[in-house]
């Protein structure tokens, strides 16, 4: 019983260990590389992600052979179930795509250091642990591993004032929210005498209703988590950080870390705070309405496309929280599918923006997209697909995520919420189509073509294909998400 | 024997002071110190509860909070130095290139 690091523990941690090893390897080999072949770092990092994926796949097939469903490691501190497996795949895919779209971008910015890829791998390790953690200590440390890595990535363009500023804002607000979250965790520990989420759940269920200490723990934990996922009223950092960060980093953190923060959010609200659902439900409803409203309305007046997508990300957080408001199988399935789909469509949209970055043009104003249709029809058409999917129009994949969330709201009788959510889709269509109209109706401002490097081509192909495939043939993905739900509801 | 509530109330006061410092101070380094104060309030809560409950996990959490605070300080001070190089100022009100 007192053995640590048994073969079982090692098996569960293998993808994380591989990612960290390759991250350190990238930092070492970076020293040996000449300036013109820094792309090799990206190759090493991709190999690392590949190895981690293979390890993950092997764990999954072994799990199917055993018929175990759940692997526990380190005495229940790390739990690998279909919930964490689902999220791990989202993280690995988004990391791989981020790596291939960063190569050309970093060359243009003349900041192509190996640390970029190493830190992406470390952040991914943190994200995977965040989805697998079942213990407050594990969750806190892995959350910090993830966000500290992203602070560095945000400020990676040392000579760019906007990048510095975004990093500073993210750092201060992120550390502040981590402090609040840690305080909430300390209260949970005091209430339950344990740091294990399942034990906390059973202890919390025994507390009398309306206990002020539980109330305080719920409020502090919720505030910290709302910060991390970017929900109103703790969303102020998000548009600034999205605008200031390097394009590939914005793409990365709008997808992977967001999904990881949501995994943490779901775990905390479903497992330890599950018994006090009555106390946080009104809070969550209010916050999700405010988040959708502010995200959608503020996006209308933006002129910077990254900032616009930042506000749109806030509104998506509002939709995702609605899945937890309904809290039944369909709602949780909706959240999982939504996050998977969101990973592809958002990465795709950001990949087009990365392609707009040229030597003399930052390419993040909406006007920079003018006449893209005449310069690069493929990129323009794909961008339309991604934007349609973000708005949630069938047959694209975005429709599927919204469909399950709205369905779950109807199933649980939240009709008003469902109506509000559907109405905001119309608003979203308006601001997404502003981008489309600029791309199609305006004359190009210059003759220079977007830089479609091989990496960007691959990334665009994969994300567009997945956005359409999940939209047209969703059954295997729904099946996959279904198993996720069973794991988190157990 | 000092009752546990004294420690918890002290920690809560320290935490609120940290939050107040974060919200009202204008110097970036002071804001950063306020965050450290919040984390230390968390540590105090954990240690007091751990002692009271006769359970060790809380003390282990404290070690990790300290590690995380150190990592955050290392990254944070580096970021603050880059910002200072560009702007020659440590006032948060001057970091306003993007509208907040």
PDB file of N, CA, C and O in Angstrom, chain A residues 76 79 81 83 131-136 139 188 192 195-205 221 225 262-277 280 324 332 484-490:
ATOM      1  N   UNK A  76      -5.083   7.444  -6.137  1.00  0.00           N
ATOM      2  CA  UNK A  76      -6.258   8.227  -6.487  1.00  0.00           C
ATOM      3  C   UNK A  76      -5.993   9.701  -6.730  1.00  0.00           C
ATOM      4  O   UNK A  76      -6.924  10.459  -6.947  1.00  0.00           O
ATOM      5  N   UNK A  79      -6.378  10.185 -11.904  1.00  0.00           N
ATOM      6  CA  UNK A  79      -7.361   9.210 -12.357  1.00  0.00           C
ATOM      7  C   UNK A  79      -7.505   9.338 -13.857  1.00  0.00           C
ATOM      8  O   UNK A  79      -7.807  10.409 -14.368  1.00  0.00           O
ATOM      9  N   UNK A  81      -9.686   8.339 -16.715  1.00  0.00           N
ATOM     10  CA  UNK A  81     -10.954   7.742 -17.144  1.00  0.00           C
ATOM     11  C   UNK A  81     -11.279   8.295 -18.522  1.00  0.00           C
ATOM     12  O   UNK A  81     -10.481   9.032 -19.099  1.00  0.00           O
ATOM     13  N   UNK A  83     -13.198  10.530 -19.396  1.00  0.00           N
ATOM     14  CA  UNK A  83     -13.241  11.999 -19.367  1.00  0.00           C
ATOM     15  C   UNK A  83     -11.859  12.566 -19.649  1.00  0.00           C
ATOM     16  O   UNK A  83     -11.668  13.390 -20.548  1.00  0.00           O
ATOM     17  N   UNK A 131      -6.479  17.581 -16.488  1.00  0.00           N
ATOM     18  CA  UNK A 131      -7.669  16.796 -16.806  1.00  0.00           C
ATOM     19  C   UNK A 131      -7.684  15.473 -16.057  1.00  0.00           C
ATOM     20  O   UNK A 131      -8.741  14.899 -15.847  1.00  0.00           O
ATOM     21  N   UNK A 132      -6.490  14.968 -15.656  1.00  0.00           N
ATOM     22  CA  UNK A 132      -6.466  13.672 -14.981  1.00  0.00           C
ATOM     23  C   UNK A 132      -6.465  13.802 -13.461  1.00  0.00           C
ATOM     24  O   UNK A 132      -6.724  12.825 -12.777  1.00  0.00           O
ATOM     25  N   UNK A 133      -6.144  14.990 -12.945  1.00  0.00           N
ATOM     26  CA  UNK A 133      -5.980  15.134 -11.496  1.00  0.00           C
ATOM     27  C   UNK A 133      -7.282  14.920 -10.746  1.00  0.00           C
ATOM     28  O   UNK A 133      -8.358  15.289 -11.204  1.00  0.00           O
ATOM     29  N   UNK A 134      -7.180  14.285  -9.586  1.00  0.00           N
ATOM     30  CA  UNK A 134      -8.359  14.084  -8.746  1.00  0.00           C
ATOM     31  C   UNK A 134      -8.039  14.540  -7.329  1.00  0.00           C
ATOM     32  O   UNK A 134      -8.707  14.169  -6.392  1.00  0.00           O
ATOM     33  N   UNK A 135      -6.994  15.343  -7.187  1.00  0.00           N
ATOM     34  CA  UNK A 135      -6.557  15.747  -5.871  1.00  0.00           C
ATOM     35  C   UNK A 135      -6.254  17.237  -5.934  1.00  0.00           C
ATOM     36  O   UNK A 135      -5.723  17.721  -6.930  1.00  0.00           O
ATOM     37  N   UNK A 136      -6.621  17.964  -4.899  1.00  0.00           N
ATOM     38  CA  UNK A 136      -6.465  19.416  -4.947  1.00  0.00           C
ATOM     39  C   UNK A 136      -5.016  19.804  -5.207  1.00  0.00           C
ATOM     40  O   UNK A 136      -4.747  20.748  -5.956  1.00  0.00           O
ATOM     41  N   UNK A 139      -4.142  19.205  -8.837  1.00  0.00           N
ATOM     42  CA  UNK A 139      -4.842  20.158  -9.693  1.00  0.00           C
ATOM     43  C   UNK A 139      -4.192  21.528  -9.608  1.00  0.00           C
ATOM     44  O   UNK A 139      -3.970  22.188 -10.622  1.00  0.00           O
ATOM     45  N   UNK A 188     -12.006  24.204   1.353  1.00  0.00           N
ATOM     46  CA  UNK A 188     -12.514  22.856   1.099  1.00  0.00           C
ATOM     47  C   UNK A 188     -11.779  21.842   1.954  1.00  0.00           C
ATOM     48  O   UNK A 188     -12.377  20.925   2.521  1.00  0.00           O
ATOM     49  N   UNK A 192     -13.366  19.323   4.789  1.00  0.00           N
ATOM     50  CA  UNK A 192     -13.468  17.882   4.542  1.00  0.00           C
ATOM     51  C   UNK A 192     -12.301  17.085   5.086  1.00  0.00           C
ATOM     52  O   UNK A 192     -12.344  15.865   5.063  1.00  0.00           O
ATOM     53  N   UNK A 195      -7.702  16.114   0.726  1.00  0.00           N
ATOM     54  CA  UNK A 195      -7.507  16.845  -0.519  1.00  0.00           C
ATOM     55  C   UNK A 195      -8.018  16.049  -1.710  1.00  0.00           C
ATOM     56  O   UNK A 195      -7.909  16.504  -2.837  1.00  0.00           O
ATOM     57  N   UNK A 196      -8.558  14.861  -1.455  1.00  0.00           N
ATOM     58  CA  UNK A 196      -9.059  14.055  -2.568  1.00  0.00           C
ATOM     59  C   UNK A 196     -10.478  14.486  -2.932  1.00  0.00           C
ATOM     60  O   UNK A 196     -11.339  14.613  -2.050  1.00  0.00           O
ATOM     61  N   UNK A 197     -10.711  14.707  -4.218  1.00  0.00           N
ATOM     62  CA  UNK A 197     -11.988  15.276  -4.630  1.00  0.00           C
ATOM     63  C   UNK A 197     -13.164  14.387  -4.247  1.00  0.00           C
ATOM     64  O   UNK A 197     -14.207  14.869  -3.814  1.00  0.00           O
ATOM     65  N   UNK A 198     -12.985  13.066  -4.371  1.00  0.00           N
ATOM     66  CA  UNK A 198     -14.108  12.168  -4.084  1.00  0.00           C
ATOM     67  C   UNK A 198     -14.432  12.188  -2.593  1.00  0.00           C
ATOM     68  O   UNK A 198     -15.607  12.236  -2.194  1.00  0.00           O
ATOM     69  N   UNK A 199     -13.373  12.211  -1.759  1.00  0.00           N
ATOM     70  CA  UNK A 199     -13.624  12.274  -0.325  1.00  0.00           C
ATOM     71  C   UNK A 199     -14.272  13.599   0.059  1.00  0.00           C
ATOM     72  O   UNK A 199     -15.166  13.648   0.903  1.00  0.00           O
ATOM     73  N   UNK A 200     -13.814  14.681  -0.571  1.00  0.00           N
ATOM     74  CA  UNK A 200     -14.420  15.988  -0.290  1.00  0.00           C
ATOM     75  C   UNK A 200     -15.905  15.937  -0.617  1.00  0.00           C
ATOM     76  O   UNK A 200     -16.741  16.453   0.129  1.00  0.00           O
ATOM     77  N   UNK A 201     -16.214  15.278  -1.741  1.00  0.00           N
ATOM     78  CA  UNK A 201     -17.625  15.189  -2.152  1.00  0.00           C
ATOM     79  C   UNK A 201     -18.467  14.529  -1.061  1.00  0.00           C
ATOM     80  O   UNK A 201     -19.519  15.042  -0.682  1.00  0.00           O
ATOM     81  N   UNK A 202     -17.952  13.401  -0.512  1.00  0.00           N
ATOM     82  CA  UNK A 202     -18.783  12.704   0.470  1.00  0.00           C
ATOM     83  C   UNK A 202     -18.887  13.507   1.762  1.00  0.00           C
ATOM     84  O   UNK A 202     -19.937  13.522   2.419  1.00  0.00           O
ATOM     85  N   UNK A 203     -17.799  14.231   2.133  1.00  0.00           N
ATOM     86  CA  UNK A 203     -17.856  15.050   3.346  1.00  0.00           C
ATOM     87  C   UNK A 203     -18.806  16.227   3.170  1.00  0.00           C
ATOM     88  O   UNK A 203     -19.551  16.597   4.073  1.00  0.00           O
ATOM     89  N   UNK A 204     -18.771  16.811   1.986  1.00  0.00           N
ATOM     90  CA  UNK A 204     -19.586  18.002   1.741  1.00  0.00           C
ATOM     91  C   UNK A 204     -21.063  17.641   1.744  1.00  0.00           C
ATOM     92  O   UNK A 204     -21.907  18.458   2.131  1.00  0.00           O
ATOM     93  N   UNK A 205     -21.359  16.403   1.313  1.00  0.00           N
ATOM     94  CA  UNK A 205     -22.757  15.981   1.275  1.00  0.00           C
ATOM     95  C   UNK A 205     -23.346  15.904   2.684  1.00  0.00           C
ATOM     96  O   UNK A 205     -24.554  16.037   2.865  1.00  0.00           O
ATOM     97  N   UNK A 221     -13.949  29.447  -4.892  1.00  0.00           N
ATOM     98  CA  UNK A 221     -13.576  28.522  -5.967  1.00  0.00           C
ATOM     99  C   UNK A 221     -14.180  28.976  -7.287  1.00  0.00           C
ATOM    100  O   UNK A 221     -13.510  28.992  -8.323  1.00  0.00           O
ATOM    101  N   UNK A 225     -12.215  30.026 -10.684  1.00  0.00           N
ATOM    102  CA  UNK A 225     -12.422  29.267 -11.916  1.00  0.00           C
ATOM    103  C   UNK A 225     -13.003  30.147 -13.016  1.00  0.00           C
ATOM    104  O   UNK A 225     -12.653  29.993 -14.184  1.00  0.00           O
ATOM    105  N   UNK A 262     -11.642  24.265 -18.552  1.00  0.00           N
ATOM    106  CA  UNK A 262     -13.020  23.773 -18.474  1.00  0.00           C
ATOM    107  C   UNK A 262     -13.092  22.390 -17.858  1.00  0.00           C
ATOM    108  O   UNK A 262     -14.042  22.066 -17.141  1.00  0.00           O
ATOM    109  N   UNK A 263     -12.059  21.571 -18.140  1.00  0.00           N
ATOM    110  CA  UNK A 263     -12.026  20.247 -17.509  1.00  0.00           C
ATOM    111  C   UNK A 263     -11.960  20.411 -15.996  1.00  0.00           C
ATOM    112  O   UNK A 263     -12.687  19.744 -15.247  1.00  0.00           O
ATOM    113  N   UNK A 264     -11.102  21.342 -15.545  1.00  0.00           N
ATOM    114  CA  UNK A 264     -10.996  21.600 -14.107  1.00  0.00           C
ATOM    115  C   UNK A 264     -12.323  22.108 -13.551  1.00  0.00           C
ATOM    116  O   UNK A 264     -12.799  21.666 -12.501  1.00  0.00           O
ATOM    117  N   UNK A 265     -12.931  23.022 -14.298  1.00  0.00           N
ATOM    118  CA  UNK A 265     -14.210  23.617 -13.910  1.00  0.00           C
ATOM    119  C   UNK A 265     -15.273  22.532 -13.731  1.00  0.00           C
ATOM    120  O   UNK A 265     -15.971  22.473 -12.715  1.00  0.00           O
ATOM    121  N   UNK A 266     -15.338  21.633 -14.727  1.00  0.00           N
ATOM    122  CA  UNK A 266     -16.331  20.559 -14.647  1.00  0.00           C
ATOM    123  C   UNK A 266     -16.038  19.633 -13.478  1.00  0.00           C
ATOM    124  O   UNK A 266     -16.939  19.269 -12.720  1.00  0.00           O
ATOM    125  N   UNK A 267     -14.761  19.255 -13.329  1.00  0.00           N
ATOM    126  CA  UNK A 267     -14.404  18.333 -12.253  1.00  0.00           C
ATOM    127  C   UNK A 267     -14.769  18.945 -10.901  1.00  0.00           C
ATOM    128  O   UNK A 267     -15.372  18.286 -10.064  1.00  0.00           O
ATOM    129  N   UNK A 268     -14.400  20.206 -10.691  1.00  0.00           N
ATOM    130  CA  UNK A 268     -14.639  20.818  -9.377  1.00  0.00           C
ATOM    131  C   UNK A 268     -16.136  20.959  -9.133  1.00  0.00           C
ATOM    132  O   UNK A 268     -16.634  20.662  -8.052  1.00  0.00           O
ATOM    133  N   UNK A 269     -16.875  21.380 -10.140  1.00  0.00           N
ATOM    134  CA  UNK A 269     -18.303  21.605  -9.908  1.00  0.00           C
ATOM    135  C   UNK A 269     -19.089  20.310  -9.854  1.00  0.00           C
ATOM    136  O   UNK A 269     -20.083  20.225  -9.149  1.00  0.00           O
ATOM    137  N   UNK A 270     -18.638  19.289 -10.606  1.00  0.00           N
ATOM    138  CA  UNK A 270     -19.410  18.049 -10.611  1.00  0.00           C
ATOM    139  C   UNK A 270     -19.047  17.158  -9.433  1.00  0.00           C
ATOM    140  O   UNK A 270     -19.904  16.523  -8.845  1.00  0.00           O
ATOM    141  N   UNK A 271     -17.737  17.078  -9.099  1.00  0.00           N
ATOM    142  CA  UNK A 271     -17.353  16.115  -8.059  1.00  0.00           C
ATOM    143  C   UNK A 271     -17.419  16.717  -6.648  1.00  0.00           C
ATOM    144  O   UNK A 271     -18.347  16.419  -5.910  1.00  0.00           O
ATOM    145  N   UNK A 272     -16.494  17.607  -6.247  1.00  0.00           N
ATOM    146  CA  UNK A 272     -16.586  18.041  -4.840  1.00  0.00           C
ATOM    147  C   UNK A 272     -17.778  18.936  -4.571  1.00  0.00           C
ATOM    148  O   UNK A 272     -18.384  18.844  -3.507  1.00  0.00           O
ATOM    149  N   UNK A 273     -18.123  19.807  -5.517  1.00  0.00           N
ATOM    150  CA  UNK A 273     -19.234  20.722  -5.262  1.00  0.00           C
ATOM    151  C   UNK A 273     -20.561  20.152  -5.742  1.00  0.00           C
ATOM    152  O   UNK A 273     -21.587  20.824  -5.668  1.00  0.00           O
ATOM    153  N   UNK A 274     -20.553  18.916  -6.223  1.00  0.00           N
ATOM    154  CA  UNK A 274     -21.789  18.304  -6.698  1.00  0.00           C
ATOM    155  C   UNK A 274     -22.917  18.312  -5.672  1.00  0.00           C
ATOM    156  O   UNK A 274     -24.052  18.667  -5.999  1.00  0.00           O
ATOM    157  N   UNK A 275     -22.623  17.956  -4.412  1.00  0.00           N
ATOM    158  CA  UNK A 275     -23.713  17.892  -3.425  1.00  0.00           C
ATOM    159  C   UNK A 275     -24.352  19.252  -3.124  1.00  0.00           C
ATOM    160  O   UNK A 275     -25.488  19.285  -2.649  1.00  0.00           O
ATOM    161  N   UNK A 276     -23.630  20.357  -3.358  1.00  0.00           N
ATOM    162  CA  UNK A 276     -24.214  21.669  -3.042  1.00  0.00           C
ATOM    163  C   UNK A 276     -24.651  22.389  -4.311  1.00  0.00           C
ATOM    164  O   UNK A 276     -24.563  23.602  -4.426  1.00  0.00           O
ATOM    165  N   UNK A 277     -25.143  21.601  -5.262  1.00  0.00           N
ATOM    166  CA  UNK A 277     -25.555  22.154  -6.553  1.00  0.00           C
ATOM    167  C   UNK A 277     -26.558  23.309  -6.407  1.00  0.00           C
ATOM    168  O   UNK A 277     -26.494  24.290  -7.137  1.00  0.00           O
ATOM    169  N   UNK A 280     -24.798  26.759  -6.014  1.00  0.00           N
ATOM    170  CA  UNK A 280     -24.096  27.463  -7.098  1.00  0.00           C
ATOM    171  C   UNK A 280     -24.899  27.588  -8.372  1.00  0.00           C
ATOM    172  O   UNK A 280     -24.500  28.303  -9.283  1.00  0.00           O
ATOM    173  N   UNK A 324     -23.477  23.030 -18.145  1.00  0.00           N
ATOM    174  CA  UNK A 324     -23.373  22.656 -16.736  1.00  0.00           C
ATOM    175  C   UNK A 324     -24.620  23.095 -15.972  1.00  0.00           C
ATOM    176  O   UNK A 324     -24.996  22.463 -14.988  1.00  0.00           O
ATOM    177  N   UNK A 332     -23.651  17.582 -20.464  1.00  0.00           N
ATOM    178  CA  UNK A 332     -22.226  17.287 -20.342  1.00  0.00           C
ATOM    179  C   UNK A 332     -21.662  16.776 -21.654  1.00  0.00           C
ATOM    180  O   UNK A 332     -20.554  17.124 -22.055  1.00  0.00           O
ATOM    181  N   UNK A 484     -17.408   9.774 -22.082  1.00  0.00           N
ATOM    182  CA  UNK A 484     -16.876  10.810 -21.197  1.00  0.00           C
ATOM    183  C   UNK A 484     -17.859  11.153 -20.103  1.00  0.00           C
ATOM    184  O   UNK A 484     -17.516  11.295 -18.933  1.00  0.00           O
ATOM    185  N   UNK A 485     -19.114  11.301 -20.511  1.00  0.00           N
ATOM    186  CA  UNK A 485     -20.149  11.701 -19.573  1.00  0.00           C
ATOM    187  C   UNK A 485     -20.293  10.664 -18.476  1.00  0.00           C
ATOM    188  O   UNK A 485     -20.360  10.993 -17.296  1.00  0.00           O
ATOM    189  N   UNK A 486     -20.291   9.393 -18.900  1.00  0.00           N
ATOM    190  CA  UNK A 486     -20.450   8.327 -17.907  1.00  0.00           C
ATOM    191  C   UNK A 486     -19.347   8.420 -16.862  1.00  0.00           C
ATOM    192  O   UNK A 486     -19.572   8.225 -15.672  1.00  0.00           O
ATOM    193  N   UNK A 487     -18.122   8.767 -17.317  1.00  0.00           N
ATOM    194  CA  UNK A 487     -17.004   8.800 -16.376  1.00  0.00           C
ATOM    195  C   UNK A 487     -17.187   9.918 -15.354  1.00  0.00           C
ATOM    196  O   UNK A 487     -16.940   9.729 -14.167  1.00  0.00           O
ATOM    197  N   UNK A 488     -17.642  11.090 -15.802  1.00  0.00           N
ATOM    198  CA  UNK A 488     -17.708  12.213 -14.867  1.00  0.00           C
ATOM    199  C   UNK A 488     -18.941  12.110 -13.972  1.00  0.00           C
ATOM    200  O   UNK A 488     -18.974  12.628 -12.870  1.00  0.00           O
ATOM    201  N   UNK A 489     -19.946  11.364 -14.434  1.00  0.00           N
ATOM    202  CA  UNK A 489     -21.176  11.264 -13.637  1.00  0.00           C
ATOM    203  C   UNK A 489     -21.093  10.178 -12.568  1.00  0.00           C
ATOM    204  O   UNK A 489     -21.955  10.081 -11.723  1.00  0.00           O
ATOM    205  N   UNK A 490     -20.056   9.371 -12.651  1.00  0.00           N
ATOM    206  CA  UNK A 490     -20.032   8.165 -11.784  1.00  0.00           C
ATOM    207  C   UNK A 490     -20.014   8.553 -10.310  1.00  0.00           C
ATOM    208  O   UNK A 490     -19.542   9.597  -9.934  1.00  0.00           O
TER     209      UNK A 490
END
